[in-house]
PDB file of C-alpha atoms in Angstrom:
ATOM      1  CA  MET A   1       9.446  40.969 -13.791  1.00 64.00           C
ATOM      2  CA  VAL A   2       6.338  40.589 -15.949  1.00 66.00           C
ATOM      3  CA  ASP A   3       7.315  43.645 -18.008  1.00 69.00           C
ATOM      4  CA  ARG A   4      10.807  42.251 -18.492  1.00 69.00           C
ATOM      5  CA  TRP A   5       9.387  38.909 -19.652  1.00 65.00           C
ATOM      6  CA  ARG A   6       7.044  40.677 -22.095  1.00 66.00           C
ATOM      7  CA  ARG A   7       9.960  42.489 -23.713  1.00 67.00           C
ATOM      8  CA  ASP A   8      12.099  39.337 -23.823  1.00 72.00           C
ATOM      9  CA  PRO A   9      12.107  37.929 -27.397  1.00 73.00           C
ATOM     10  CA  GLY A  10      13.478  34.552 -26.221  1.00 75.00           C
ATOM     11  CA  ILE A  11      10.723  33.791 -23.708  1.00 83.00           C
ATOM     12  CA  TRP A  12       9.142  31.221 -26.062  1.00 83.00           C
ATOM     13  CA  ARG A  13      12.420  29.818 -27.394  1.00 83.00           C
ATOM     14  CA  ARG A  14      14.300  29.039 -24.181  1.00 88.00           C
ATOM     15  CA  GLY A  15      13.694  26.077 -21.864  1.00 90.00           C
ATOM     16  CA  THR A  16      13.734  23.263 -24.404  1.00 93.00           C
ATOM     17  CA  VAL A  17      15.430  20.819 -22.027  1.00 96.00           C
ATOM     18  CA  VAL A  18      13.023  21.631 -19.196  1.00 96.00           C
ATOM     19  CA  SER A  19      10.026  21.338 -21.533  1.00 96.00           C
ATOM     20  CA  VAL A  20      11.132  17.971 -22.890  1.00 97.00           C
ATOM     21  CA  SER A  21      11.869  16.717 -19.360  1.00 97.00           C
ATOM     22  CA  ALA A  22       8.390  17.750 -18.225  1.00 97.00           C
ATOM     23  CA  LEU A  23       6.706  15.959 -21.111  1.00 97.00           C
ATOM     24  CA  LEU A  24       8.803  12.819 -20.531  1.00 97.00           C
ATOM     25  CA  LEU A  25       7.798  12.874 -16.863  1.00 97.00           C
ATOM     26  CA  ALA A  26       4.137  13.097 -17.859  1.00 97.00           C
ATOM     27  CA  LEU A  27       4.550  10.200 -20.302  1.00 96.00           C
ATOM     28  CA  LEU A  28       6.242   8.070 -17.650  1.00 96.00           C
ATOM     29  CA  MET A  29       3.342   8.564 -15.246  1.00 96.00           C
ATOM     30  CA  VAL A  30       0.682   7.988 -17.900  1.00 95.00           C
ATOM     31  CA  LEU A  31       2.343   4.968 -19.524  1.00 94.00           C
ATOM     32  CA  HIS A  32       3.909   3.378 -16.437  1.00 93.00           C
ATOM     33  CA  ARG A  33       2.146   0.059 -17.086  1.00 90.00           C
ATOM     34  CA  HIS A  34       3.907  -0.188 -20.441  1.00 90.00           C
ATOM     35  CA  ILE A  35       7.388   0.003 -18.921  1.00 90.00           C
ATOM     36  CA  PRO A  36       8.718  -3.554 -19.297  1.00 88.00           C
ATOM     37  CA  ASN A  37       9.463  -5.758 -16.321  1.00 81.00           C
ATOM     38  CA  ASP A  38      11.864  -7.948 -18.282  1.00 77.00           C
ATOM     39  CA  ILE A  39      15.009  -6.306 -16.909  1.00 76.00           C
ATOM     40  CA  GLY A  40      15.116  -6.107 -13.130  1.00 73.00           C
ATOM     41  CA  ASN A  41      11.329  -5.642 -12.819  1.00 80.00           C
ATOM     42  CA  THR A  42      11.860  -1.978 -13.662  1.00 86.00           C
ATOM     43  CA  GLY A  43       8.165  -1.337 -14.243  1.00 87.00           C
ATOM     44  CA  SER A  44       7.166  -2.624 -10.811  1.00 87.00           C
ATOM     45  CA  LEU A  45       9.938  -0.643  -9.135  1.00 86.00           C
ATOM     46  CA  ILE A  46       8.718   2.592 -10.746  1.00 91.00           C
ATOM     47  CA  GLU A  47       5.096   1.783  -9.878  1.00 91.00           C
ATOM     48  CA  THR A  48       6.001   1.198  -6.215  1.00 90.00           C
ATOM     49  CA  PHE A  49       7.219   4.777  -5.818  1.00 92.00           C
ATOM     50  CA  LEU A  50       5.106   6.390  -8.558  1.00 94.00           C
ATOM     51  CA  PRO A  51       3.451   9.035  -6.316  1.00 95.00           C
ATOM     52  CA  TRP A  52       6.889  10.446  -5.480  1.00 95.00           C
ATOM     53  CA  PHE A  53       7.512  11.369  -9.114  1.00 96.00           C
ATOM     54  CA  GLY A  54       5.286  14.358  -8.409  1.00 96.00           C
ATOM     55  CA  LEU A  55       8.217  15.927  -6.553  1.00 96.00           C
ATOM     56  CA  PHE A  56       9.869  16.580  -9.915  1.00 97.00           C
ATOM     57  CA  VAL A  57       7.057  18.980 -10.871  1.00 97.00           C
ATOM     58  CA  PRO A  58       8.031  21.868  -8.543  1.00 97.00           C
ATOM     59  CA  VAL A  59      11.696  21.272  -9.407  1.00 97.00           C
ATOM     60  CA  LEU A  60      10.953  21.644 -13.120  1.00 97.00           C
ATOM     61  CA  ALA A  61       8.744  24.660 -12.428  1.00 96.00           C
ATOM     62  CA  GLY A  62      11.618  26.308 -10.570  1.00 96.00           C
ATOM     63  CA  LEU A  63      13.995  25.614 -13.452  1.00 96.00           C
ATOM     64  CA  ALA A  64      11.464  27.085 -15.898  1.00 94.00           C
ATOM     65  CA  LEU A  65      11.344  30.281 -13.836  1.00 92.00           C
ATOM     66  CA  LEU A  66      15.131  30.457 -13.700  1.00 91.00           C
ATOM     67  CA  ARG A  67      15.262  30.071 -17.456  1.00 88.00           C
ATOM     68  CA  ARG A  68      12.509  32.688 -17.859  1.00 87.00           C
ATOM     69  CA  SER A  69      10.756  30.323 -20.258  1.00 91.00           C
ATOM     70  CA  ALA A  70       7.016  30.553 -20.821  1.00 90.00           C
ATOM     71  CA  THR A  71       7.176  27.417 -22.965  1.00 92.00           C
ATOM     72  CA  ALA A  72       8.697  25.402 -20.119  1.00 94.00           C
ATOM     73  CA  LEU A  73       6.160  26.717 -17.595  1.00 94.00           C
ATOM     74  CA  ILE A  74       3.303  25.598 -19.829  1.00 95.00           C
ATOM     75  CA  ALA A  75       4.978  22.214 -20.358  1.00 96.00           C
ATOM     76  CA  VAL A  76       5.308  21.703 -16.593  1.00 97.00           C
ATOM     77  CA  LEU A  77       1.528  21.994 -16.294  1.00 97.00           C
ATOM     78  CA  VAL A  78       1.201  18.666 -18.150  1.00 97.00           C
ATOM     79  CA  PRO A  79       2.849  16.392 -15.524  1.00 97.00           C
ATOM     80  CA  ALA A  80       1.181  18.443 -12.787  1.00 97.00           C
ATOM     81  CA  ILE A  81      -2.257  17.685 -14.255  1.00 97.00           C
ATOM     82  CA  VAL A  82      -1.349  14.022 -14.795  1.00 97.00           C
ATOM     83  CA  TRP A  83      -0.173  13.613 -11.175  1.00 96.00           C
ATOM     84  CA  ALA A  84      -3.300  15.327  -9.864  1.00 95.00           C
ATOM     85  CA  ASN A  85      -5.450  12.990 -11.943  1.00 94.00           C
ATOM     86  CA  LEU A  86      -3.626   9.889 -10.673  1.00 93.00           C
ATOM     87  CA  PHE A  87      -3.100  10.761  -7.019  1.00 93.00           C
ATOM     88  CA  GLY A  88      -4.934  13.969  -6.225  1.00 89.00           C
ATOM     89  CA  GLY A  89      -7.875  12.054  -4.818  1.00 85.00           C
ATOM     90  CA  LEU A  90      -5.611  10.300  -2.304  1.00 86.00           C
ATOM     91  CA  VAL A  91      -4.394  13.536  -0.761  1.00 85.00           C
ATOM     92  CA  THR A  92      -7.783  14.531   0.603  1.00 84.00           C
ATOM     93  CA  ASP A  93      -9.560  12.985   3.584  1.00 85.00           C
ATOM     94  CA  LYS A  94     -12.438  10.833   2.301  1.00 89.00           C
ATOM     95  CA  SER A  95     -13.204   9.121   5.602  1.00 88.00           C
ATOM     96  CA  GLY A  96     -16.739   8.980   6.929  1.00 90.00           C
ATOM     97  CA  THR A  97     -18.442   7.985  10.157  1.00 89.00           C
ATOM     98  CA  GLY A  98     -20.072   4.788  11.290  1.00 90.00           C
ATOM     99  CA  GLY A  99     -19.260   1.278  10.146  1.00 93.00           C
ATOM    100  CA  ASP A 100     -20.139  -2.280  11.133  1.00 96.00           C
ATOM    101  CA  LEU A 101     -16.633  -3.689  11.505  1.00 98.00           C
ATOM    102  CA  THR A 102     -13.226  -2.177  12.323  1.00 98.00           C
ATOM    103  CA  VAL A 103     -10.155  -4.069  11.169  1.00 98.00           C
ATOM    104  CA  VAL A 104      -6.447  -3.499  11.770  1.00 98.00           C
ATOM    105  CA  THR A 105      -3.399  -5.124  10.227  1.00 98.00           C
ATOM    106  CA  HIS A 106       0.198  -4.833  11.364  1.00 98.00           C
ATOM    107  CA  ASN A 107       3.535  -6.302  10.363  1.00 98.00           C
ATOM    108  CA  VAL A 108       4.921  -6.549  13.885  1.00 98.00           C
ATOM    109  CA  ASN A 109       8.527  -7.314  12.784  1.00 97.00           C
ATOM    110  CA  ALA A 110      10.042 -10.635  13.838  1.00 96.00           C
ATOM    111  CA  ASP A 111      12.799  -8.771  15.721  1.00 96.00           C
ATOM    112  CA  ASN A 112      10.424  -6.452  17.561  1.00 97.00           C
ATOM    113  CA  PRO A 113      12.100  -5.571  20.901  1.00 96.00           C
ATOM    114  CA  ASP A 114       8.759  -5.007  22.664  1.00 97.00           C
ATOM    115  CA  PRO A 115       6.099  -7.425  21.351  1.00 97.00           C
ATOM    116  CA  GLU A 116       3.918  -6.959  24.430  1.00 96.00           C
ATOM    117  CA  GLY A 117       3.885  -3.176  24.011  1.00 97.00           C
ATOM    118  CA  THR A 118       3.129  -3.518  20.302  1.00 97.00           C
ATOM    119  CA  ALA A 119       0.224  -5.850  21.078  1.00 97.00           C
ATOM    120  CA  ARG A 120      -1.207  -3.390  23.610  1.00 96.00           C
ATOM    121  CA  ALA A 121      -0.837  -0.523  21.145  1.00 96.00           C
ATOM    122  CA  VAL A 122      -2.777  -2.204  18.348  1.00 96.00           C
ATOM    123  CA  ALA A 123      -5.396  -3.532  20.772  1.00 95.00           C
ATOM    124  CA  GLY A 124      -5.914   0.061  21.903  1.00 95.00           C
ATOM    125  CA  SER A 125      -7.143   0.920  18.409  1.00 94.00           C
ATOM    126  CA  GLY A 126     -10.485  -0.672  19.271  1.00 94.00           C
ATOM    127  CA  ALA A 127     -10.390  -3.014  16.287  1.00 97.00           C
ATOM    128  CA  ASP A 128     -12.945  -5.802  16.082  1.00 98.00           C
ATOM    129  CA  VAL A 129     -10.576  -7.925  14.001  1.00 98.00           C
ATOM    130  CA  LEU A 130      -6.811  -7.713  14.260  1.00 98.00           C
ATOM    131  CA  ALA A 131      -4.354  -9.340  11.836  1.00 98.00           C
ATOM    132  CA  LEU A 132      -0.672  -9.688  12.710  1.00 98.00           C
ATOM    133  CA  VAL A 133       2.036 -10.859  10.330  1.00 98.00           C
ATOM    134  CA  GLU A 134       5.720 -11.718  10.710  1.00 98.00           C
ATOM    135  CA  LEU A 135       5.011 -13.430  14.005  1.00 98.00           C
ATOM    136  CA  LYS A 136       8.137 -15.055  15.398  1.00 95.00           C
ATOM    137  CA  PRO A 137       7.091 -18.524  16.616  1.00 92.00           C
ATOM    138  CA  GLY A 138       8.686 -18.036  20.020  1.00 93.00           C
ATOM    139  CA  MET A 139       6.852 -14.723  20.499  1.00 96.00           C
ATOM    140  CA  VAL A 140       3.356 -15.986  19.663  1.00 97.00           C
ATOM    141  CA  PRO A 141       2.572 -16.779  23.351  1.00 97.00           C
ATOM    142  CA  VAL A 142       3.499 -13.182  24.241  1.00 97.00           C
ATOM    143  CA  TYR A 143       0.992 -11.802  21.739  1.00 97.00           C
ATOM    144  CA  GLU A 144      -1.633 -14.335  22.835  1.00 97.00           C
ATOM    145  CA  ALA A 145      -1.289 -13.302  26.468  1.00 97.00           C
ATOM    146  CA  ALA A 146      -1.304  -9.572  25.715  1.00 97.00           C
ATOM    147  CA  LEU A 147      -4.386  -9.788  23.498  1.00 98.00           C
ATOM    148  CA  ALA A 148      -6.387 -12.398  25.430  1.00 96.00           C
ATOM    149  CA  ASP A 149      -8.631  -9.954  27.315  1.00 95.00           C
ATOM    150  CA  ALA A 150      -9.631  -7.860  24.308  1.00 96.00           C
ATOM    151  CA  TYR A 151      -9.863 -10.707  21.798  1.00 98.00           C
ATOM    152  CA  PRO A 152     -11.323 -13.984  23.089  1.00 97.00           C
ATOM    153  CA  HIS A 153     -11.031 -15.660  19.680  1.00 98.00           C
ATOM    154  CA  HIS A 154      -7.842 -16.103  17.713  1.00 98.00           C
ATOM    155  CA  SER A 155      -6.138 -18.372  15.208  1.00 98.00           C
ATOM    156  CA  VAL A 156      -2.458 -18.495  14.247  1.00 98.00           C
ATOM    157  CA  ARG A 157      -1.102 -20.303  11.223  1.00 98.00           C
ATOM    158  CA  GLY A 158       2.635 -20.193  10.721  1.00 97.00           C
ATOM    159  CA  THR A 159       3.800 -16.572  10.975  1.00 97.00           C
ATOM    160  CA  VAL A 160       0.364 -14.940  10.532  1.00 98.00           C
ATOM    161  CA  GLY A 161      -2.587 -14.720  12.869  1.00 98.00           C
ATOM    162  CA  VAL A 162      -6.079 -13.294  13.435  1.00 98.00           C
ATOM    163  CA  TRP A 163      -7.479 -12.027  16.736  1.00 98.00           C
ATOM    164  CA  SER A 164     -11.205 -11.291  16.905  1.00 98.00           C
ATOM    165  CA  ARG A 165     -13.950 -10.131  19.253  1.00 98.00           C
ATOM    166  CA  TYR A 166     -16.276 -12.484  17.393  1.00 98.00           C
ATOM    167  CA  PRO A 167     -16.091 -16.260  16.898  1.00 98.00           C
ATOM    168  CA  LEU A 168     -13.864 -17.657  14.164  1.00 98.00           C
ATOM    169  CA  GLY A 169     -14.527 -20.699  12.024  1.00 97.00           C
ATOM    170  CA  ASP A 170     -12.993 -22.674   9.181  1.00 96.00           C
ATOM    171  CA  SER A 171      -9.524 -21.320   9.914  1.00 98.00           C
ATOM    172  CA  ARG A 172      -6.877 -22.816   7.649  1.00 97.00           C
ATOM    173  CA  PRO A 173      -3.564 -21.986   5.995  1.00 98.00           C
ATOM    174  CA  VAL A 174      -3.438 -20.725   2.418  1.00 98.00           C
ATOM    175  CA  ASP A 175      -0.666 -22.125   0.254  1.00 96.00           C
ATOM    176  CA  ILE A 176       1.233 -19.309  -1.472  1.00 96.00           C
ATOM    177  CA  ARG A 177       4.130 -21.578  -2.508  1.00 91.00           C
ATOM    178  CA  MET A 178       6.716 -20.434  -0.016  1.00 90.00           C
ATOM    179  CA  GLY A 179       7.511 -23.691   1.737  1.00 88.00           C
ATOM    180  CA  TRP A 180       6.107 -22.453   5.041  1.00 92.00           C
ATOM    181  CA  THR A 181       2.857 -20.811   6.086  1.00 96.00           C
ATOM    182  CA  ARG A 182       2.623 -17.041   5.574  1.00 97.00           C
ATOM    183  CA  ALA A 183      -1.054 -16.792   4.645  1.00 98.00           C
ATOM    184  CA  MET A 184      -4.346 -17.989   6.111  1.00 98.00           C
ATOM    185  CA  ARG A 185      -8.100 -17.533   5.907  1.00 98.00           C
ATOM    186  CA  THR A 186     -10.820 -17.669   8.511  1.00 98.00           C
ATOM    187  CA  THR A 187     -14.519 -16.836   8.789  1.00 98.00           C
ATOM    188  CA  VAL A 188     -15.443 -14.122  11.271  1.00 98.00           C
ATOM    189  CA  ALA A 189     -18.977 -14.495  12.617  1.00 98.00           C
ATOM    190  CA  ALA A 190     -19.665 -10.758  12.803  1.00 97.00           C
ATOM    191  CA  PRO A 191     -23.040  -9.584  14.182  1.00 95.00           C
ATOM    192  CA  ASP A 192     -24.180  -8.439  10.732  1.00 94.00           C
ATOM    193  CA  GLY A 193     -23.141 -11.638   8.979  1.00 96.00           C
ATOM    194  CA  PRO A 194     -20.116 -13.788   8.208  1.00 98.00           C
ATOM    195  CA  VAL A 195     -17.073 -12.398   6.436  1.00 98.00           C
ATOM    196  CA  ALA A 196     -14.087 -14.297   5.065  1.00 98.00           C
ATOM    197  CA  VAL A 197     -10.861 -12.769   6.348  1.00 98.00           C
ATOM    198  CA  TYR A 198      -7.576 -13.488   4.598  1.00 98.00           C
ATOM    199  CA  VAL A 199      -4.236 -12.596   6.146  1.00 98.00           C
ATOM    200  CA  ALA A 200      -1.098 -12.683   4.021  1.00 98.00           C
ATOM    201  CA  HIS A 201       2.545 -11.745   4.191  1.00 98.00           C
ATOM    202  CA  LEU A 202       3.908 -11.986   0.669  1.00 96.00           C
ATOM    203  CA  PRO A 203       7.656 -12.514   0.121  1.00 93.00           C
ATOM    204  CA  SER A 204       9.935  -9.548   0.560  1.00 87.00           C
ATOM    205  CA  VAL A 205      11.392  -7.652  -2.380  1.00 84.00           C
ATOM    206  CA  ARG A 206      14.846  -6.164  -2.699  1.00 76.00           C
ATOM    207  CA  VAL A 207      16.455  -3.474  -4.829  1.00 67.00           C
ATOM    208  CA  LYS A 208      19.897  -4.711  -5.896  1.00 62.00           C
ATOM    209  CA  LEU A 209      22.443  -2.949  -8.078  1.00 52.00           C
ATOM    210  CA  LYS A 210      23.019  -5.912 -10.396  1.00 54.00           C
ATOM    211  CA  ALA A 211      19.677  -7.718 -10.123  1.00 51.00           C
ATOM    212  CA  GLY A 212      17.326  -4.733 -10.031  1.00 56.00           C
ATOM    213  CA  PHE A 213      13.965  -5.113  -8.292  1.00 62.00           C
ATOM    214  CA  THR A 214      13.981  -8.767  -7.201  1.00 70.00           C
ATOM    215  CA  ALA A 215      10.292  -9.563  -6.809  1.00 79.00           C
ATOM    216  CA  ASN A 216       9.723 -12.811  -8.731  1.00 85.00           C
ATOM    217  CA  GLN A 217       8.894 -14.908  -5.671  1.00 91.00           C
ATOM    218  CA  ARG A 218       6.532 -12.195  -4.419  1.00 92.00           C
ATOM    219  CA  ASP A 219       4.793 -12.183  -7.807  1.00 92.00           C
ATOM    220  CA  ARG A 220       4.299 -15.966  -7.832  1.00 94.00           C
ATOM    221  CA  SER A 221       2.871 -15.896  -4.313  1.00 96.00           C
ATOM    222  CA  ALA A 222       0.518 -13.053  -5.276  1.00 97.00           C
ATOM    223  CA  ASP A 223      -0.825 -15.175  -8.143  1.00 97.00           C
ATOM    224  CA  GLN A 224      -1.498 -18.058  -5.738  1.00 97.00           C
ATOM    225  CA  LEU A 225      -3.217 -15.773  -3.253  1.00 98.00           C
ATOM    226  CA  GLY A 226      -5.336 -14.364  -6.055  1.00 98.00           C
ATOM    227  CA  GLN A 227      -6.454 -17.856  -7.049  1.00 98.00           C
ATOM    228  CA  ALA A 228      -7.473 -18.662  -3.473  1.00 97.00           C
ATOM    229  CA  ILE A 229      -9.522 -15.460  -3.175  1.00 98.00           C
ATOM    230  CA  ALA A 230     -11.152 -16.082  -6.564  1.00 98.00           C
ATOM    231  CA  GLN A 231     -12.413 -19.437  -5.249  1.00 97.00           C
ATOM    232  CA  GLU A 232     -13.722 -17.997  -1.969  1.00 98.00           C
ATOM    233  CA  PRO A 233     -17.443 -18.852  -1.595  1.00 96.00           C
ATOM    234  CA  GLU A 234     -18.244 -16.133   0.965  1.00 97.00           C
ATOM    235  CA  ARG A 235     -19.675 -12.963  -0.547  1.00 97.00           C
ATOM    236  CA  ARG A 236     -17.915 -10.678   1.933  1.00 98.00           C
ATOM    237  CA  VAL A 237     -14.117 -10.833   1.808  1.00 98.00           C
ATOM    238  CA  ILE A 238     -11.433  -8.800   3.588  1.00 98.00           C
ATOM    239  CA  LEU A 239      -7.722  -9.211   2.878  1.00 98.00           C
ATOM    240  CA  LEU A 240      -5.309  -7.908   5.516  1.00 98.00           C
ATOM    241  CA  GLY A 241      -1.544  -7.967   5.565  1.00 98.00           C
ATOM    242  CA  ASP A 242       1.801  -6.988   4.129  1.00 98.00           C
ATOM    243  CA  LEU A 243       1.714  -7.535   0.364  1.00 97.00           C
ATOM    244  CA  ASN A 244       5.166  -6.008  -0.176  1.00 95.00           C
ATOM    245  CA  GLY A 245       3.710  -3.985  -3.031  1.00 93.00           C
ATOM    246  CA  THR A 246       1.452  -1.038  -3.742  1.00 94.00           C
ATOM    247  CA  MET A 247      -1.884  -0.879  -5.529  1.00 95.00           C
ATOM    248  CA  ASN A 248      -0.041   0.544  -8.557  1.00 92.00           C
ATOM    249  CA  ASP A 249       2.219  -2.513  -8.899  1.00 93.00           C
ATOM    250  CA  ARG A 250       0.981  -4.525 -11.885  1.00 92.00           C
ATOM    251  CA  SER A 251       2.487  -7.716 -10.449  1.00 92.00           C
ATOM    252  CA  LEU A 252      -0.227  -7.772  -7.763  1.00 95.00           C
ATOM    253  CA  ASN A 253      -3.049  -7.689 -10.331  1.00 96.00           C
ATOM    254  CA  ALA A 254      -4.174 -11.216  -9.442  1.00 97.00           C
ATOM    255  CA  VAL A 255      -5.161  -9.822  -6.041  1.00 98.00           C
ATOM    256  CA  THR A 256      -5.892  -6.145  -6.620  1.00 97.00           C
ATOM    257  CA  SER A 257      -8.142  -6.737  -9.645  1.00 97.00           C
ATOM    258  CA  GLN A 258     -10.614  -8.603  -7.413  1.00 97.00           C
ATOM    259  CA  LEU A 259     -10.610  -6.345  -4.368  1.00 98.00           C
ATOM    260  CA  ARG A 260     -11.007  -2.696  -3.495  1.00 97.00           C
ATOM    261  CA  SER A 261      -8.532  -0.681  -1.420  1.00 97.00           C
ATOM    262  CA  THR A 262     -10.078   0.893   1.667  1.00 97.00           C
ATOM    263  CA  GLN A 263      -7.434   3.621   1.505  1.00 96.00           C
ATOM    264  CA  GLY A 264      -8.263   4.454  -2.091  1.00 94.00           C
ATOM    265  CA  ALA A 265     -11.998   4.476  -1.410  1.00 95.00           C
ATOM    266  CA  ALA A 266     -12.204   6.107   2.014  1.00 96.00           C
ATOM    267  CA  GLY A 267      -8.692   6.959   3.132  1.00 95.00           C
ATOM    268  CA  ASP A 268      -7.180   9.873   4.980  1.00 89.00           C
ATOM    269  CA  GLY A 269      -4.206  10.976   2.866  1.00 89.00           C
ATOM    270  CA  MET A 270      -1.729   8.703   1.100  1.00 92.00           C
ATOM    271  CA  GLY A 271      -1.633   6.196   3.944  1.00 93.00           C
ATOM    272  CA  PHE A 272       2.027   5.237   3.480  1.00 95.00           C
ATOM    273  CA  SER A 273       3.018   2.489   5.927  1.00 96.00           C
ATOM    274  CA  TRP A 274       6.691   1.657   5.293  1.00 95.00           C
ATOM    275  CA  PRO A 275       9.327   2.302   6.491  1.00 96.00           C
ATOM    276  CA  ALA A 276       7.867   3.481   9.779  1.00 97.00           C
ATOM    277  CA  ALA A 277      10.617   6.047  10.371  1.00 95.00           C
ATOM    278  CA  PHE A 278       9.819   7.838   7.101  1.00 95.00           C
ATOM    279  CA  PRO A 279       6.913   6.152   5.262  1.00 96.00           C
ATOM    280  CA  MET A 280       7.412   6.183   1.487  1.00 95.00           C
ATOM    281  CA  ALA A 281       5.035   3.477   0.227  1.00 95.00           C
ATOM    282  CA  ARG A 282       1.830   1.720   1.241  1.00 96.00           C
ATOM    283  CA  ILE A 283       2.848  -1.927   1.062  1.00 96.00           C
ATOM    284  CA  ASP A 284       0.537  -2.938   3.927  1.00 98.00           C
ATOM    285  CA  GLN A 285      -2.981  -3.271   2.602  1.00 98.00           C
ATOM    286  CA  ILE A 286      -6.623  -3.642   3.587  1.00 98.00           C
ATOM    287  CA  LEU A 287      -8.583  -4.803   0.534  1.00 98.00           C
ATOM    288  CA  VAL A 288     -12.270  -5.693   0.481  1.00 98.00           C
ATOM    289  CA  ARG A 289     -15.046  -7.210  -1.580  1.00 98.00           C
ATOM    290  CA  GLY A 290     -18.748  -7.288  -0.726  1.00 98.00           C
ATOM    291  CA  VAL A 291     -18.433  -4.617   1.996  1.00 98.00           C
ATOM    292  CA  GLU A 292     -18.272  -0.832   1.712  1.00 97.00           C
ATOM    293  CA  PRO A 293     -15.225   1.066   3.047  1.00 98.00           C
ATOM    294  CA  VAL A 294     -16.199   3.905   5.383  1.00 97.00           C
ATOM    295  CA  ALA A 295     -12.795   5.060   6.638  1.00 97.00           C
ATOM    296  CA  SER A 296      -9.138   4.069   6.388  1.00 97.00           C
ATOM    297  CA  TRP A 297      -6.134   5.462   8.225  1.00 96.00           C
ATOM    298  CA  SER A 298      -2.647   4.774   9.629  1.00 95.00           C
ATOM    299  CA  LEU A 299      -2.097   4.191  13.335  1.00 97.00           C
ATOM    300  CA  PRO A 300       0.769   5.560  15.464  1.00 96.00           C
ATOM    301  CA  ARG A 301       4.162   3.932  15.185  1.00 97.00           C
ATOM    302  CA  THR A 302       5.080   0.900  17.322  1.00 97.00           C
ATOM    303  CA  ASP A 303       8.478  -0.787  17.712  1.00 97.00           C
ATOM    304  CA  SER A 304       8.027  -2.348  14.262  1.00 98.00           C
ATOM    305  CA  ASP A 305       9.485  -1.065  11.000  1.00 97.00           C
ATOM    306  CA  HIS A 306       5.921  -0.871   9.595  1.00 98.00           C
ATOM    307  CA  LEU A 307       3.021   1.318  10.661  1.00 98.00           C
ATOM    308  CA  PRO A 308      -0.216  -0.448  11.619  1.00 98.00           C
ATOM    309  CA  ILE A 309      -3.168   0.481   9.404  1.00 98.00           C
ATOM    310  CA  ALA A 310      -6.888   0.421  10.107  1.00 97.00           C
ATOM    311  CA  ALA A 311     -10.220   0.585   8.302  1.00 98.00           C
ATOM    312  CA  ARG A 312     -13.929   0.621   9.057  1.00 97.00           C
ATOM    313  CA  VAL A 313     -16.369  -1.059   6.707  1.00 98.00           C
ATOM    314  CA  THR A 314     -20.134  -1.351   6.559  1.00 97.00           C
ATOM    315  CA  PHE A 315     -22.075  -4.401   5.454  1.00 95.00           C
TER     316      PHE A 315
END
């Protein structure tokens, strides 16, 4: 095959379409923050699933081989390098050992058919602090009973709650302009010092044919949550919950610009958490400030449509 390619005079002239497609793919990944959000929040939609654009690289490489085009093969290297630069570090396992505090967050799903089993599953993770969101008011007593032995301290505000092995103080709702409580903060009196723990469930987003990526309410709530965290007096801060957005989504900048992702810093793989049946995006987050991530990982599936996620941090 190599000899045939060497004698082929069109090896450098064929593959224009594949070459241009490869370069456009690279530009999209590099300049994703410049894609406007004015029409259907297109930029945020692309950023939510940005890691998956890497799947186009082997497709383009295969087309370049079919076309017997050296030019196209070289062009395909560009998006491959760009993807590796953006997401290559997430593929590897960066987790370490040790840690002063283990935290877990889980969107338990309001329509969970087995809340007691879900509670036992997440309690079995050995977390010191457990955050649950999308708590159905009528099911809160079920979670309280199932978690009482492992977590003597807990606080529930609206549809979010914190369960802890250590005492809690100054627990209060956080207004994210939704009309009902879907965010809270509390102070965990950990053995190595206090840490402010925020739990949030930002509004859901939808992808609609005529409206595009409908995320305006989510974006407004993210701005409010960001303001609350910016005013937090505690040096150590941990945010747990379902943000309905990824770290790449520019609309969450009010939050993500202040905090560090445990998955990005010390994660095992991509850490996708939704949908549980075939995870495609990490919209459940553990973000920190003033503590050092040691490890971050996804837990086994429960009866929710989200995977629970966990992290260990050191003070």
